[in-house]
Amino acid sequence: MIVAGIGCRKDCPAEDILALLREAMADAGIESIDLLASADLKANEAGLAQAAAALGLPLRLFSQPALEAVTASISMRSACVKRLTGLESVAEAAALAGAGFGARLIVPRIANARATCALAHGA
């Protein structure tokens, strides 16, 4: 299973998320993913839901405790994200949480002006 973890600014358009996801997939040399994942604090972000719908993928949102549980495995920490969300990472943590036990990052966090994306592989 390959999971794309997504972080985004408020009101980020789906196009920005999709462009970043395409970049991450190209970096990994993969053509498909199985799930989009993010923090539950992004539940009202229309662009995130629209990106999942455009790809025909489920969107799974994780609680802060679930994302904190994988913090030891993230490669990039952001003081800004920590200040805004209470989390050290949204994209990497969501990808790892979505991919499950033993998951590993295959694309660490990449970013554009409005979104972040990381890919993780799990069993």
mmCIF file of N, CA and C in Angstrom:
data_model
loop_
_atom_site.group_PDB
_atom_site.id
_atom_site.type_symbol
_atom_site.label_atom_id
_atom_site.label_comp_id
_atom_site.label_asym_id
_atom_site.label_seq_id
_atom_site.Cartn_x
_atom_site.Cartn_y
_atom_site.Cartn_z
ATOM 1 N N MET A 1 0.844 -1.176 0.000
ATOM 2 C CA MET A 1 0.000 0.000 0.000
ATOM 3 C C MET A 1 0.893 1.244 0.000
ATOM 4 N N ILE A 2 0.551 2.188 -0.854
ATOM 5 C CA ILE A 2 1.263 3.457 -0.902
ATOM 6 C C ILE A 2 0.281 4.567 -0.524
ATOM 7 N N VAL A 3 0.695 5.357 0.462
ATOM 8 C CA VAL A 3 -0.155 6.412 1.006
ATOM 9 C C VAL A 3 0.510 7.760 0.790
ATOM 10 N N ALA A 4 -0.285 8.717 0.331
ATOM 11 C CA ALA A 4 0.175 10.098 0.213
ATOM 12 C C ALA A 4 -0.345 10.867 1.406
ATOM 13 N N GLY A 5 0.573 11.389 2.201
ATOM 14 C CA GLY A 5 0.204 12.269 3.296
ATOM 15 C C GLY A 5 0.219 13.692 2.780
ATOM 16 N N ILE A 6 -0.821 14.434 3.115
ATOM 17 C CA ILE A 6 -0.973 15.797 2.608
ATOM 18 C C ILE A 6 -1.176 16.766 3.759
ATOM 19 N N GLY A 7 -0.421 17.834 3.719
ATOM 20 C CA GLY A 7 -0.651 18.982 4.588
ATOM 21 C C GLY A 7 -0.966 20.153 3.683
ATOM 22 N N CYS A 8 -1.772 21.082 4.164
ATOM 23 C CA CYS A 8 -2.098 22.224 3.301
ATOM 24 C C CYS A 8 -2.513 23.432 4.124
ATOM 25 N N ARG A 9 -2.346 24.585 3.508
ATOM 26 C CA ARG A 9 -2.826 25.816 4.107
ATOM 27 C C ARG A 9 -4.336 25.894 3.960
ATOM 28 N N LYS A 10 -4.936 26.734 4.733
ATOM 29 C CA LYS A 10 -6.377 26.939 4.661
ATOM 30 C C LYS A 10 -6.760 27.364 3.244
ATOM 31 N N ASP A 11 -7.823 26.766 2.743
ATOM 32 C CA ASP A 11 -8.385 27.065 1.419
ATOM 33 C C ASP A 11 -7.444 26.741 0.266
ATOM 34 N N CYS A 12 -6.556 25.789 0.459
ATOM 35 C CA CYS A 12 -5.670 25.352 -0.624
ATOM 36 C C CYS A 12 -6.500 24.692 -1.723
ATOM 37 N N PRO A 13 -6.326 25.113 -2.962
ATOM 38 C CA PRO A 13 -7.100 24.503 -4.047
ATOM 39 C C PRO A 13 -6.615 23.084 -4.370
ATOM 40 N N ALA A 14 -7.540 22.271 -4.822
ATOM 41 C CA ALA A 14 -7.222 20.889 -5.186
ATOM 42 C C ALA A 14 -6.101 20.833 -6.213
ATOM 43 N N GLU A 15 -6.058 21.793 -7.129
ATOM 44 C CA GLU A 15 -5.042 21.777 -8.182
ATOM 45 C C GLU A 15 -3.624 21.832 -7.602
ATOM 46 N N ASP A 16 -3.445 22.599 -6.532
ATOM 47 C CA ASP A 16 -2.123 22.682 -5.901
ATOM 48 C C ASP A 16 -1.739 21.344 -5.265
ATOM 49 N N ILE A 17 -2.706 20.698 -4.646
ATOM 50 C CA ILE A 17 -2.458 19.393 -4.025
ATOM 51 C C ILE A 17 -2.159 18.354 -5.100
ATOM 52 N N LEU A 18 -2.941 18.348 -6.159
ATOM 53 C CA LEU A 18 -2.747 17.362 -7.234
ATOM 54 C C LEU A 18 -1.402 17.556 -7.932
ATOM 55 N N ALA A 19 -0.996 18.789 -8.157
ATOM 56 C CA ALA A 19 0.296 19.043 -8.800
ATOM 57 C C ALA A 19 1.439 18.528 -7.928
ATOM 58 N N LEU A 20 1.360 18.765 -6.650
ATOM 59 C CA LEU A 20 2.398 18.309 -5.737
ATOM 60 C C LEU A 20 2.406 16.789 -5.641
ATOM 61 N N LEU A 21 1.241 16.192 -5.634
ATOM 62 C CA LEU A 21 1.149 14.736 -5.596
ATOM 63 C C LEU A 21 1.753 14.116 -6.854
ATOM 64 N N ARG A 22 1.496 14.700 -8.008
ATOM 65 C CA ARG A 22 2.103 14.208 -9.253
ATOM 66 C C ARG A 22 3.627 14.300 -9.185
ATOM 67 N N GLU A 23 4.133 15.379 -8.600
ATOM 68 C CA GLU A 23 5.579 15.538 -8.446
ATOM 69 C C GLU A 23 6.157 14.457 -7.533
ATOM 70 N N ALA A 24 5.501 14.199 -6.432
ATOM 71 C CA ALA A 24 5.972 13.170 -5.500
ATOM 72 C C ALA A 24 5.956 11.784 -6.147
ATOM 73 N N MET A 25 4.907 11.499 -6.893
ATOM 74 C CA MET A 25 4.810 10.199 -7.571
ATOM 75 C C MET A 25 5.902 10.056 -8.619
ATOM 76 N N ALA A 26 6.192 11.124 -9.346
ATOM 77 C CA ALA A 26 7.276 11.085 -10.335
ATOM 78 C C ALA A 26 8.616 10.871 -9.648
ATOM 79 N N ASP A 27 8.825 11.547 -8.509
ATOM 80 C CA ASP A 27 10.067 11.364 -7.747
ATOM 81 C C ASP A 27 10.248 9.910 -7.323
ATOM 82 N N ALA A 28 9.142 9.255 -6.972
ATOM 83 C CA ALA A 28 9.195 7.866 -6.510
ATOM 84 C C ALA A 28 9.173 6.869 -7.663
ATOM 85 N N GLY A 29 8.840 7.335 -8.869
ATOM 86 C CA GLY A 29 8.738 6.437 -10.008
ATOM 87 C C GLY A 29 7.538 5.512 -9.916
ATOM 88 N N ILE A 30 6.444 6.021 -9.335
ATOM 89 C CA ILE A 30 5.230 5.210 -9.216
ATOM 90 C C ILE A 30 4.094 5.861 -9.996
ATOM 91 N N GLU A 31 3.126 5.050 -10.379
ATOM 92 C CA GLU A 31 2.020 5.546 -11.176
ATOM 93 C C GLU A 31 0.700 5.618 -10.427
ATOM 94 N N SER A 32 0.643 5.008 -9.237
ATOM 95 C CA SER A 32 -0.616 5.045 -8.499
ATOM 96 C C SER A 32 -0.358 4.995 -7.000
ATOM 97 N N ILE A 33 -1.337 5.482 -6.261
ATOM 98 C CA ILE A 33 -1.317 5.396 -4.812
ATOM 99 C C ILE A 33 -2.647 4.813 -4.365
ATOM 100 N N ASP A 34 -2.719 4.436 -3.104
ATOM 101 C CA ASP A 34 -3.918 3.767 -2.605
ATOM 102 C C ASP A 34 -4.792 4.623 -1.699
ATOM 103 N N LEU A 35 -4.204 5.665 -1.126
ATOM 104 C CA LEU A 35 -4.924 6.421 -0.113
ATOM 105 C C LEU A 35 -4.318 7.810 0.036
ATOM 106 N N LEU A 36 -5.172 8.802 0.273
ATOM 107 C CA LEU A 36 -4.717 10.118 0.709
ATOM 108 C C LEU A 36 -4.976 10.195 2.206
ATOM 109 N N ALA A 37 -4.044 10.799 2.936
ATOM 110 C CA ALA A 37 -4.186 10.904 4.381
ATOM 111 C C ALA A 37 -3.772 12.296 4.831
ATOM 112 N N SER A 38 -4.391 12.745 5.911
ATOM 113 C CA SER A 38 -4.039 14.044 6.482
ATOM 114 C C SER A 38 -4.450 14.052 7.944
ATOM 115 N N ALA A 39 -4.295 15.200 8.567
ATOM 116 C CA ALA A 39 -4.701 15.391 9.956
ATOM 117 C C ALA A 39 -6.189 15.712 10.006
ATOM 118 N N ASP A 40 -6.856 15.265 11.063
ATOM 119 C CA ASP A 40 -8.293 15.525 11.159
ATOM 120 C C ASP A 40 -8.615 17.013 11.285
ATOM 121 N N LEU A 41 -7.621 17.823 11.627
ATOM 122 C CA LEU A 41 -7.864 19.263 11.660
ATOM 123 C C LEU A 41 -8.052 19.832 10.260
ATOM 124 N N LYS A 42 -7.818 19.035 9.231
ATOM 125 C CA LYS A 42 -8.033 19.444 7.833
ATOM 126 C C LYS A 42 -9.379 18.945 7.290
ATOM 127 N N ALA A 43 -10.241 18.487 8.187
ATOM 128 C CA ALA A 43 -11.517 17.889 7.771
ATOM 129 C C ALA A 43 -12.384 18.823 6.932
ATOM 130 N N ASN A 44 -12.263 20.115 7.115
ATOM 131 C CA ASN A 44 -13.108 21.058 6.379
ATOM 132 C C ASN A 44 -12.429 21.671 5.165
ATOM 133 N N GLU A 45 -11.302 21.128 4.774
ATOM 134 C CA GLU A 45 -10.582 21.652 3.606
ATOM 135 C C GLU A 45 -11.163 21.050 2.318
ATOM 136 N N ALA A 46 -11.915 21.843 1.608
ATOM 137 C CA ALA A 46 -12.575 21.372 0.388
ATOM 138 C C ALA A 46 -11.571 20.900 -0.653
ATOM 139 N N GLY A 47 -10.452 21.588 -0.789
ATOM 140 C CA GLY A 47 -9.458 21.209 -1.789
ATOM 141 C C GLY A 47 -8.909 19.814 -1.554
ATOM 142 N N LEU A 48 -8.743 19.439 -0.320
ATOM 143 C CA LEU A 48 -8.257 18.107 0.017
ATOM 144 C C LEU A 48 -9.283 17.044 -0.379
ATOM 145 N N ALA A 49 -10.532 17.278 -0.026
ATOM 146 C CA ALA A 49 -11.598 16.342 -0.410
ATOM 147 C C ALA A 49 -11.759 16.278 -1.929
ATOM 148 N N GLN A 50 -11.639 17.423 -2.591
ATOM 149 C CA GLN A 50 -11.759 17.459 -4.051
ATOM 150 C C GLN A 50 -10.609 16.715 -4.728
ATOM 151 N N ALA A 51 -9.411 16.820 -4.165
ATOM 152 C CA ALA A 51 -8.264 16.099 -4.731
ATOM 153 C C ALA A 51 -8.482 14.596 -4.619
ATOM 154 N N ALA A 52 -8.947 14.141 -3.467
ATOM 155 C CA ALA A 52 -9.223 12.712 -3.285
ATOM 156 C C ALA A 52 -10.297 12.252 -4.266
ATOM 157 N N ALA A 53 -11.345 13.042 -4.404
ATOM 158 C CA ALA A 53 -12.431 12.683 -5.326
ATOM 159 C C ALA A 53 -11.936 12.642 -6.763
ATOM 160 N N ALA A 54 -11.113 13.606 -7.160
ATOM 161 C CA ALA A 54 -10.587 13.644 -8.526
ATOM 162 C C ALA A 54 -9.761 12.400 -8.831
ATOM 163 N N LEU A 55 -9.099 11.862 -7.825
ATOM 164 C CA LEU A 55 -8.274 10.664 -8.005
ATOM 165 C C LEU A 55 -9.049 9.372 -7.765
ATOM 166 N N GLY A 56 -10.272 9.492 -7.279
ATOM 167 C CA GLY A 56 -11.063 8.316 -6.958
ATOM 168 C C GLY A 56 -10.490 7.545 -5.769
ATOM 169 N N LEU A 57 -9.896 8.278 -4.832
ATOM 170 C CA LEU A 57 -9.244 7.653 -3.682
ATOM 171 C C LEU A 57 -9.953 8.014 -2.388
ATOM 172 N N PRO A 58 -9.870 7.117 -1.411
ATOM 173 C CA PRO A 58 -10.381 7.476 -0.096
ATOM 174 C C PRO A 58 -9.456 8.500 0.561
ATOM 175 N N LEU A 59 -10.035 9.310 1.440
ATOM 176 C CA LEU A 59 -9.285 10.272 2.235
ATOM 177 C C LEU A 59 -9.463 9.863 3.687
ATOM 178 N N ARG A 60 -8.350 9.590 4.351
ATOM 179 C CA ARG A 60 -8.407 9.201 5.762
ATOM 180 C C ARG A 60 -7.750 10.289 6.595
ATOM 181 N N LEU A 61 -8.462 10.724 7.610
ATOM 182 C CA LEU A 61 -7.977 11.782 8.476
ATOM 183 C C LEU A 61 -7.607 11.193 9.834
ATOM 184 N N PHE A 62 -6.435 11.567 10.336
ATOM 185 C CA PHE A 62 -5.919 11.009 11.576
ATOM 186 C C PHE A 62 -5.924 12.048 12.687
ATOM 187 N N SER A 63 -6.175 11.575 13.889
ATOM 188 C CA SER A 63 -6.164 12.431 15.073
ATOM 189 C C SER A 63 -4.738 12.824 15.434
ATOM 190 N N GLN A 64 -4.622 13.864 16.244
ATOM 191 C CA GLN A 64 -3.306 14.297 16.693
ATOM 192 C C GLN A 64 -2.560 13.167 17.411
ATOM 193 N N PRO A 65 -3.184 12.409 18.316
ATOM 194 C CA PRO A 65 -2.450 11.315 18.963
ATOM 195 C C PRO A 65 -1.953 10.253 17.972
ATOM 196 N N ALA A 66 -2.747 9.953 16.950
ATOM 197 C CA ALA A 66 -2.320 8.965 15.946
ATOM 198 C C ALA A 66 -1.114 9.474 15.168
ATOM 199 N N LEU A 67 -1.087 10.755 14.860
ATOM 200 C CA LEU A 67 0.037 11.331 14.128
ATOM 201 C C LEU A 67 1.266 11.459 15.030
ATOM 202 N N GLU A 68 1.064 11.809 16.277
ATOM 203 C CA GLU A 68 2.186 11.901 17.215
ATOM 204 C C GLU A 68 2.832 10.535 17.434
ATOM 205 N N ALA A 69 2.055 9.468 17.302
ATOM 206 C CA ALA A 69 2.571 8.112 17.529
ATOM 207 C C ALA A 69 3.640 7.709 16.518
ATOM 208 N N VAL A 70 3.671 8.354 15.358
ATOM 209 C CA VAL A 70 4.664 8.013 14.330
ATOM 210 C C VAL A 70 5.761 9.070 14.208
ATOM 211 N N THR A 71 5.767 10.030 15.102
ATOM 212 C CA THR A 71 6.717 11.145 15.014
ATOM 213 C C THR A 71 8.170 10.677 14.982
ATOM 214 N N ALA A 72 8.490 9.595 15.666
ATOM 215 C CA ALA A 72 9.874 9.112 15.677
ATOM 216 C C ALA A 72 10.355 8.724 14.281
ATOM 217 N N SER A 73 9.437 8.425 13.368
ATOM 218 C CA SER A 73 9.809 7.978 12.025
ATOM 219 C C SER A 73 9.821 9.084 10.976
ATOM 220 N N ILE A 74 9.424 10.296 11.341
ATOM 221 C CA ILE A 74 9.430 11.365 10.341
ATOM 222 C C ILE A 74 10.847 11.873 10.125
ATOM 223 N N SER A 75 11.093 12.409 8.939
ATOM 224 C CA SER A 75 12.442 12.890 8.629
ATOM 225 C C SER A 75 12.561 14.410 8.711
ATOM 226 N N MET A 76 11.441 15.118 8.610
ATOM 227 C CA MET A 76 11.481 16.581 8.621
ATOM 228 C C MET A 76 10.504 17.107 9.655
ATOM 229 N N ARG A 77 10.989 18.000 10.487
ATOM 230 C CA ARG A 77 10.157 18.638 11.494
ATOM 231 C C ARG A 77 10.061 20.128 11.176
ATOM 232 N N SER A 78 8.890 20.685 11.407
ATOM 233 C CA SER A 78 8.674 22.093 11.092
ATOM 234 C C SER A 78 8.203 22.838 12.333
ATOM 235 N N ALA A 79 8.967 23.849 12.730
ATOM 236 C CA ALA A 79 8.573 24.687 13.863
ATOM 237 C C ALA A 79 7.291 25.450 13.543
ATOM 238 N N CYS A 80 7.146 25.857 12.297
ATOM 239 C CA CYS A 80 5.937 26.581 11.883
ATOM 240 C C CYS A 80 4.714 25.681 11.991
ATOM 241 N N VAL A 81 4.806 24.474 11.494
ATOM 242 C CA VAL A 81 3.690 23.525 11.573
ATOM 243 C C VAL A 81 3.379 23.225 13.034
ATOM 244 N N LYS A 82 4.404 23.055 13.837
ATOM 245 C CA LYS A 82 4.216 22.783 15.267
ATOM 246 C C LYS A 82 3.448 23.936 15.924
ATOM 247 N N ARG A 83 3.823 25.166 15.601
ATOM 248 C CA ARG A 83 3.159 26.333 16.166
ATOM 249 C C ARG A 83 1.689 26.406 15.727
ATOM 250 N N LEU A 84 1.414 26.080 14.472
ATOM 251 C CA LEU A 84 0.059 26.205 13.936
ATOM 252 C C LEU A 84 -0.855 25.030 14.281
ATOM 253 N N THR A 85 -0.280 23.820 14.348
ATOM 254 C CA THR A 85 -1.114 22.626 14.498
ATOM 255 C C THR A 85 -0.847 21.821 15.765
ATOM 256 N N GLY A 86 0.288 22.074 16.394
ATOM 257 C CA GLY A 86 0.677 21.254 17.533
ATOM 258 C C GLY A 86 1.407 19.990 17.123
ATOM 259 N N LEU A 87 1.588 19.801 15.821
ATOM 260 C CA LEU A 87 2.267 18.622 15.275
ATOM 261 C C LEU A 87 3.594 19.034 14.662
ATOM 262 N N GLU A 88 4.574 18.165 14.710
ATOM 263 C CA GLU A 88 5.859 18.459 14.071
ATOM 264 C C GLU A 88 5.815 18.209 12.574
ATOM 265 N N SER A 89 4.850 17.439 12.131
ATOM 266 C CA SER A 89 4.700 17.105 10.718
ATOM 267 C C SER A 89 3.244 16.752 10.468
ATOM 268 N N VAL A 90 2.732 17.150 9.326
ATOM 269 C CA VAL A 90 1.414 16.673 8.913
ATOM 270 C C VAL A 90 1.582 15.676 7.773
ATOM 271 N N ALA A 91 2.252 16.070 6.701
ATOM 272 C CA ALA A 91 2.350 15.206 5.518
ATOM 273 C C ALA A 91 3.055 13.881 5.822
ATOM 274 N N GLU A 92 4.251 13.934 6.389
ATOM 275 C CA GLU A 92 4.994 12.700 6.655
ATOM 276 C C GLU A 92 4.279 11.844 7.690
ATOM 277 N N ALA A 93 3.794 12.471 8.758
ATOM 278 C CA ALA A 93 3.113 11.697 9.798
ATOM 279 C C ALA A 93 1.842 11.046 9.254
ATOM 280 N N ALA A 94 1.072 11.768 8.441
ATOM 281 C CA ALA A 94 -0.156 11.206 7.878
ATOM 282 C C ALA A 94 0.152 10.051 6.928
ATOM 283 N N ALA A 95 1.188 10.209 6.110
ATOM 284 C CA ALA A 95 1.569 9.119 5.197
ATOM 285 C C ALA A 95 1.948 7.865 5.986
ATOM 286 N N LEU A 96 2.763 8.040 7.019
ATOM 287 C CA LEU A 96 3.199 6.898 7.825
ATOM 288 C C LEU A 96 2.038 6.269 8.593
ATOM 289 N N ALA A 97 1.184 7.105 9.182
ATOM 290 C CA ALA A 97 0.036 6.576 9.916
ATOM 291 C C ALA A 97 -0.899 5.809 8.976
ATOM 292 N N GLY A 98 -1.114 6.345 7.790
ATOM 293 C CA GLY A 98 -1.996 5.686 6.825
ATOM 294 C C GLY A 98 -1.454 4.374 6.299
ATOM 295 N N ALA A 99 -0.140 4.286 6.179
ATOM 296 C CA ALA A 99 0.476 3.066 5.643
ATOM 297 C C ALA A 99 0.598 1.969 6.694
ATOM 298 N N GLY A 100 0.442 2.306 7.958
ATOM 299 C CA GLY A 100 0.381 1.293 9.004
ATOM 300 C C GLY A 100 1.717 0.874 9.585
ATOM 301 N N PHE A 101 1.632 -0.119 10.453
ATOM 302 C CA PHE A 101 2.799 -0.601 11.193
ATOM 303 C C PHE A 101 3.930 -0.996 10.237
ATOM 304 N N GLY A 102 5.126 -0.540 10.549
ATOM 305 C CA GLY A 102 6.292 -0.862 9.733
ATOM 306 C C GLY A 102 6.437 -0.026 8.483
ATOM 307 N N ALA A 103 5.604 1.003 8.326
ATOM 308 C CA ALA A 103 5.668 1.850 7.131
ATOM 309 C C ALA A 103 6.994 2.586 7.070
ATOM 310 N N ARG A 104 7.390 2.910 5.840
ATOM 311 C CA ARG A 104 8.604 3.699 5.642
ATOM 312 C C ARG A 104 8.324 4.760 4.588
ATOM 313 N N LEU A 105 8.984 5.899 4.761
ATOM 314 C CA LEU A 105 8.835 6.980 3.784
ATOM 315 C C LEU A 105 9.566 6.616 2.503
ATOM 316 N N ILE A 106 8.904 6.823 1.372
ATOM 317 C CA ILE A 106 9.584 6.635 0.091
ATOM 318 C C ILE A 106 9.839 7.975 -0.583
ATOM 319 N N VAL A 107 9.081 8.992 -0.207
ATOM 320 C CA VAL A 107 9.347 10.375 -0.614
ATOM 321 C C VAL A 107 9.130 11.237 0.625
ATOM 322 N N PRO A 108 10.209 11.776 1.192
ATOM 323 C CA PRO A 108 10.042 12.697 2.320
ATOM 324 C C PRO A 108 9.286 13.939 1.861
ATOM 325 N N ARG A 109 8.894 14.730 2.799
ATOM 326 C CA ARG A 109 8.063 15.902 2.525
ATOM 327 C C ARG A 109 8.637 16.785 1.414
ATOM 328 N N ILE A 110 7.781 17.077 0.461
ATOM 329 C CA ILE A 110 8.059 18.099 -0.550
ATOM 330 C C ILE A 110 6.956 19.139 -0.409
ATOM 331 N N ALA A 111 7.204 20.322 -0.921
ATOM 332 C CA ALA A 111 6.237 21.398 -0.702
ATOM 333 C C ALA A 111 6.139 22.320 -1.902
ATOM 334 N N ASN A 112 4.975 22.935 -2.042
ATOM 335 C CA ASN A 112 4.820 24.085 -2.917
ATOM 336 C C ASN A 112 4.310 25.222 -2.036
ATOM 337 N N ALA A 113 3.817 26.276 -2.590
ATOM 338 C CA ALA A 113 3.433 27.449 -1.803
ATOM 339 C C ALA A 113 2.275 27.176 -0.840
ATOM 340 N N ARG A 114 1.432 26.189 -1.134
ATOM 341 C CA ARG A 114 0.229 25.982 -0.319
ATOM 342 C C ARG A 114 0.072 24.599 0.273
ATOM 343 N N ALA A 115 0.903 23.644 -0.126
ATOM 344 C CA ALA A 115 0.693 22.266 0.346
ATOM 345 C C ALA A 115 2.016 21.544 0.548
ATOM 346 N N THR A 116 1.925 20.455 1.302
ATOM 347 C CA THR A 116 3.059 19.553 1.488
ATOM 348 C C THR A 116 2.567 18.146 1.175
ATOM 349 N N CYS A 117 3.508 17.299 0.760
ATOM 350 C CA CYS A 117 3.164 15.920 0.406
ATOM 351 C C CYS A 117 4.341 15.022 0.751
ATOM 352 N N ALA A 118 4.026 13.842 1.254
ATOM 353 C CA ALA A 118 5.024 12.797 1.481
ATOM 354 C C ALA A 118 4.376 11.471 1.110
ATOM 355 N N LEU A 119 5.178 10.528 0.668
ATOM 356 C CA LEU A 119 4.678 9.203 0.322
ATOM 357 C C LEU A 119 5.295 8.169 1.246
ATOM 358 N N ALA A 120 4.471 7.227 1.675
ATOM 359 C CA ALA A 120 4.943 6.131 2.516
ATOM 360 C C ALA A 120 4.452 4.816 1.943
ATOM 361 N N HIS A 121 5.240 3.780 2.168
ATOM 362 C CA HIS A 121 4.909 2.434 1.728
ATOM 363 C C HIS A 121 4.689 1.563 2.957
ATOM 364 N N GLY A 122 3.627 0.806 2.947
ATOM 365 C CA GLY A 122 3.338 -0.105 4.039
ATOM 366 C C GLY A 122 2.878 -1.437 3.509
ATOM 367 N N ALA A 123 2.721 -2.359 4.411
ATOM 368 C CA ALA A 123 2.305 -3.733 4.038
ATOM 369 C C ALA A 123 0.892 -3.789 3.551
#
